Amino acid sequence: EYKGDECPDIDKVLLINVIRMIFELCTNSIKHSRGTNIYISIEITKKSIKFFVADNGCGFDYNSIGKVKNNNSGYGIRMLNERIVLLKGSIEYDRDRAEFKIKIPIY
């Protein structure tokens, strides 16, 4: 779902980071949620990009975020958080329902 008027002129680096964050959340849903649907909503205004990603799976253990389980896993959510901090954004989790609300300002 997309909400918003005409897309403002947004820095390509910012857009690439938003795409990578959405991709990471979808990848986590596919790998871990045991769900059957992923819902993505994006709203772009002149001041911010807001996006919401949720699935109908089993949720996640908030306490395990950033803990490496093997050599190839455990970094996704930690890197997501680092991207959000670097972009001066904010994130809200609902771990029981595996919902993520992210807001990134546009400068």
PDB file of C-alpha atoms in Angstrom:
ATOM      1  CA  GLU A   1       0.000   0.000   0.000  1.00  0.00           C
ATOM      2  CA  TYR A   2       1.286   3.460  -0.847  1.00  0.00           C
ATOM      3  CA  LYS A   3       0.013   6.695   0.679  1.00  0.00           C
ATOM      4  CA  GLY A   4       1.040  10.165  -0.289  1.00  0.00           C
ATOM      5  CA  ASP A   5       0.952  12.728  -2.985  1.00  0.00           C
ATOM      6  CA  GLU A   6       3.554  13.130  -5.658  1.00  0.00           C
ATOM      7  CA  CYS A   7       6.864  11.743  -4.558  1.00  0.00           C
ATOM      8  CA  PRO A   8       9.180  14.614  -3.589  1.00  0.00           C
ATOM      9  CA  ASP A   9      12.745  14.709  -4.878  1.00  0.00           C
ATOM     10  CA  ILE A  10      14.412  12.342  -2.394  1.00  0.00           C
ATOM     11  CA  ASP A  11      18.110  11.619  -2.110  1.00  0.00           C
ATOM     12  CA  LYS A  12      18.934   8.306  -3.804  1.00  0.00           C
ATOM     13  CA  VAL A  13      21.088   7.147  -0.875  1.00  0.00           C
ATOM     14  CA  LEU A  14      18.128   7.623   1.464  1.00  0.00           C
ATOM     15  CA  LEU A  15      15.852   5.671  -0.887  1.00  0.00           C
ATOM     16  CA  ILE A  16      18.367   2.830  -1.194  1.00  0.00           C
ATOM     17  CA  ASN A  17      18.564   2.611   2.597  1.00  0.00           C
ATOM     18  CA  VAL A  18      14.770   2.510   2.911  1.00  0.00           C
ATOM     19  CA  ILE A  19      14.579  -0.248   0.284  1.00  0.00           C
ATOM     20  CA  ARG A  20      17.265  -2.231   2.113  1.00  0.00           C
ATOM     21  CA  MET A  21      15.412  -1.882   5.429  1.00  0.00           C
ATOM     22  CA  ILE A  22      12.164  -3.112   3.893  1.00  0.00           C
ATOM     23  CA  PHE A  23      14.054  -5.955   2.210  1.00  0.00           C
ATOM     24  CA  GLU A  24      15.633  -6.978   5.550  1.00  0.00           C
ATOM     25  CA  LEU A  25      12.252  -7.029   7.300  1.00  0.00           C
ATOM     26  CA  CYS A  26      10.709  -9.096   4.491  1.00  0.00           C
ATOM     27  CA  THR A  27      13.666 -11.484   4.498  1.00  0.00           C
ATOM     28  CA  ASN A  28      13.283 -11.973   8.255  1.00  0.00           C
ATOM     29  CA  SER A  29       9.580 -12.664   7.813  1.00  0.00           C
ATOM     30  CA  ILE A  30      10.254 -15.249   5.128  1.00  0.00           C
ATOM     31  CA  LYS A  31      13.056 -16.949   7.077  1.00  0.00           C
ATOM     32  CA  HIS A  32      11.661 -16.901  10.603  1.00  0.00           C
ATOM     33  CA  SER A  33       7.977 -16.057  10.949  1.00  0.00           C
ATOM     34  CA  ARG A  34       6.322 -19.177   9.587  1.00  0.00           C
ATOM     35  CA  GLY A  35       3.678 -16.783   8.278  1.00  0.00           C
ATOM     36  CA  THR A  36       1.878 -16.714   4.966  1.00  0.00           C
ATOM     37  CA  ASN A  37       1.488 -12.967   4.331  1.00  0.00           C
ATOM     38  CA  ILE A  38       3.636  -9.843   4.543  1.00  0.00           C
ATOM     39  CA  TYR A  39       1.983  -6.430   4.595  1.00  0.00           C
ATOM     40  CA  ILE A  40       3.944  -3.314   3.599  1.00  0.00           C
ATOM     41  CA  SER A  41       2.630   0.230   3.781  1.00  0.00           C
ATOM     42  CA  ILE A  42       4.675   3.253   2.686  1.00  0.00           C
ATOM     43  CA  GLU A  43       3.777   6.905   3.160  1.00  0.00           C
ATOM     44  CA  ILE A  44       5.960   9.637   1.712  1.00  0.00           C
ATOM     45  CA  THR A  45       5.439  13.287   2.555  1.00  0.00           C
ATOM     46  CA  LYS A  46       7.644  16.323   2.052  1.00  0.00           C
ATOM     47  CA  LYS A  47       9.041  15.819   5.568  1.00  0.00           C
ATOM     48  CA  SER A  48       9.358  12.060   6.026  1.00  0.00           C
ATOM     49  CA  ILE A  49       9.150   8.525   4.766  1.00  0.00           C
ATOM     50  CA  LYS A  50       7.073   6.268   6.992  1.00  0.00           C
ATOM     51  CA  PHE A  51       6.776   2.576   6.439  1.00  0.00           C
ATOM     52  CA  PHE A  52       5.093  -0.274   8.196  1.00  0.00           C
ATOM     53  CA  VAL A  53       5.994  -3.926   7.712  1.00  0.00           C
ATOM     54  CA  ALA A  54       4.082  -6.779   9.357  1.00  0.00           C
ATOM     55  CA  ASP A  55       3.481 -10.462   8.839  1.00  0.00           C
ATOM     56  CA  ASN A  56       0.967 -12.956  10.159  1.00  0.00           C
ATOM     57  CA  GLY A  57       3.631 -15.214  11.651  1.00  0.00           C
ATOM     58  CA  CYS A  58       4.784 -16.118  15.123  1.00  0.00           C
ATOM     59  CA  GLY A  59       6.407 -12.830  16.183  1.00  0.00           C
ATOM     60  CA  PHE A  60       9.964 -12.656  17.458  1.00  0.00           C
ATOM     61  CA  ASP A  61      11.997 -12.743  20.658  1.00  0.00           C
ATOM     62  CA  TYR A  62      13.018  -9.129  21.300  1.00  0.00           C
ATOM     63  CA  ASN A  63      15.780 -10.245  23.676  1.00  0.00           C
ATOM     64  CA  SER A  64      17.508 -12.199  20.915  1.00  0.00           C
ATOM     65  CA  ILE A  65      17.857  -9.219  18.559  1.00  0.00           C
ATOM     66  CA  GLY A  66      21.475  -8.794  17.560  1.00  0.00           C
ATOM     67  CA  LYS A  67      22.654 -12.069  19.057  1.00  0.00           C
ATOM     68  CA  VAL A  68      24.499 -14.144  16.496  1.00  0.00           C
ATOM     69  CA  LYS A  69      23.172 -17.695  16.199  1.00  0.00           C
ATOM     70  CA  ASN A  70      25.794 -18.821  13.679  1.00  0.00           C
ATOM     71  CA  ASN A  71      28.293 -17.201  11.360  1.00  0.00           C
ATOM     72  CA  ASN A  72      25.607 -16.099   8.897  1.00  0.00           C
ATOM     73  CA  SER A  73      22.762 -14.810  11.023  1.00  0.00           C
ATOM     74  CA  GLY A  74      21.867 -12.380  13.769  1.00  0.00           C
ATOM     75  CA  TYR A  75      22.935  -9.099  12.189  1.00  0.00           C
ATOM     76  CA  GLY A  76      19.793  -8.093  10.280  1.00  0.00           C
ATOM     77  CA  ILE A  77      17.783  -6.283  12.947  1.00  0.00           C
ATOM     78  CA  ARG A  78      20.924  -4.816  14.499  1.00  0.00           C
ATOM     79  CA  MET A  79      21.923  -3.364  11.107  1.00  0.00           C
ATOM     80  CA  LEU A  80      18.360  -2.127  10.616  1.00  0.00           C
ATOM     81  CA  ASN A  81      18.597  -0.232  13.901  1.00  0.00           C
ATOM     82  CA  GLU A  82      21.979   1.221  12.933  1.00  0.00           C
ATOM     83  CA  ARG A  83      20.609   2.458   9.602  1.00  0.00           C
ATOM     84  CA  ILE A  84      17.696   4.123  11.393  1.00  0.00           C
ATOM     85  CA  VAL A  85      20.025   5.859  13.854  1.00  0.00           C
ATOM     86  CA  LEU A  86      22.317   7.074  11.048  1.00  0.00           C
ATOM     87  CA  LEU A  87      19.305   8.467   9.182  1.00  0.00           C
ATOM     88  CA  LYS A  88      17.982  10.141  12.385  1.00  0.00           C
ATOM     89  CA  GLY A  89      14.817   8.063  12.203  1.00  0.00           C
ATOM     90  CA  SER A  90      12.697   6.198  14.715  1.00  0.00           C
ATOM     91  CA  ILE A  91      11.371   2.674  15.025  1.00  0.00           C
ATOM     92  CA  GLU A  92       8.574   1.022  16.970  1.00  0.00           C
ATOM     93  CA  TYR A  93       8.311  -2.768  17.360  1.00  0.00           C
ATOM     94  CA  ASP A  94       5.422  -4.986  18.279  1.00  0.00           C
ATOM     95  CA  ARG A  95       7.271  -8.239  18.846  1.00  0.00           C
ATOM     96  CA  ASP A  96       4.162 -10.302  19.558  1.00  0.00           C
ATOM     97  CA  ARG A  97       2.762  -9.463  16.149  1.00  0.00           C
ATOM     98  CA  ALA A  98       6.069  -8.858  14.277  1.00  0.00           C
ATOM     99  CA  GLU A  99       5.115  -5.325  13.299  1.00  0.00           C
ATOM    100  CA  PHE A 100       7.639  -2.604  12.576  1.00  0.00           C
ATOM    101  CA  LYS A 101       6.812   1.113  12.178  1.00  0.00           C
ATOM    102  CA  ILE A 102       9.712   3.188  10.917  1.00  0.00           C
ATOM    103  CA  LYS A 103       9.898   6.911  10.242  1.00  0.00           C
ATOM    104  CA  ILE A 104      12.830   8.538   8.430  1.00  0.00           C
ATOM    105  CA  PRO A 105      12.980  12.342   8.084  1.00  0.00           C
ATOM    106  CA  ILE A 106      13.658  13.936   4.719  1.00  0.00           C
ATOM    107  CA  TYR A 107      15.998  16.915   4.830  1.00  0.00           C
TER     108      TYR A 107
END
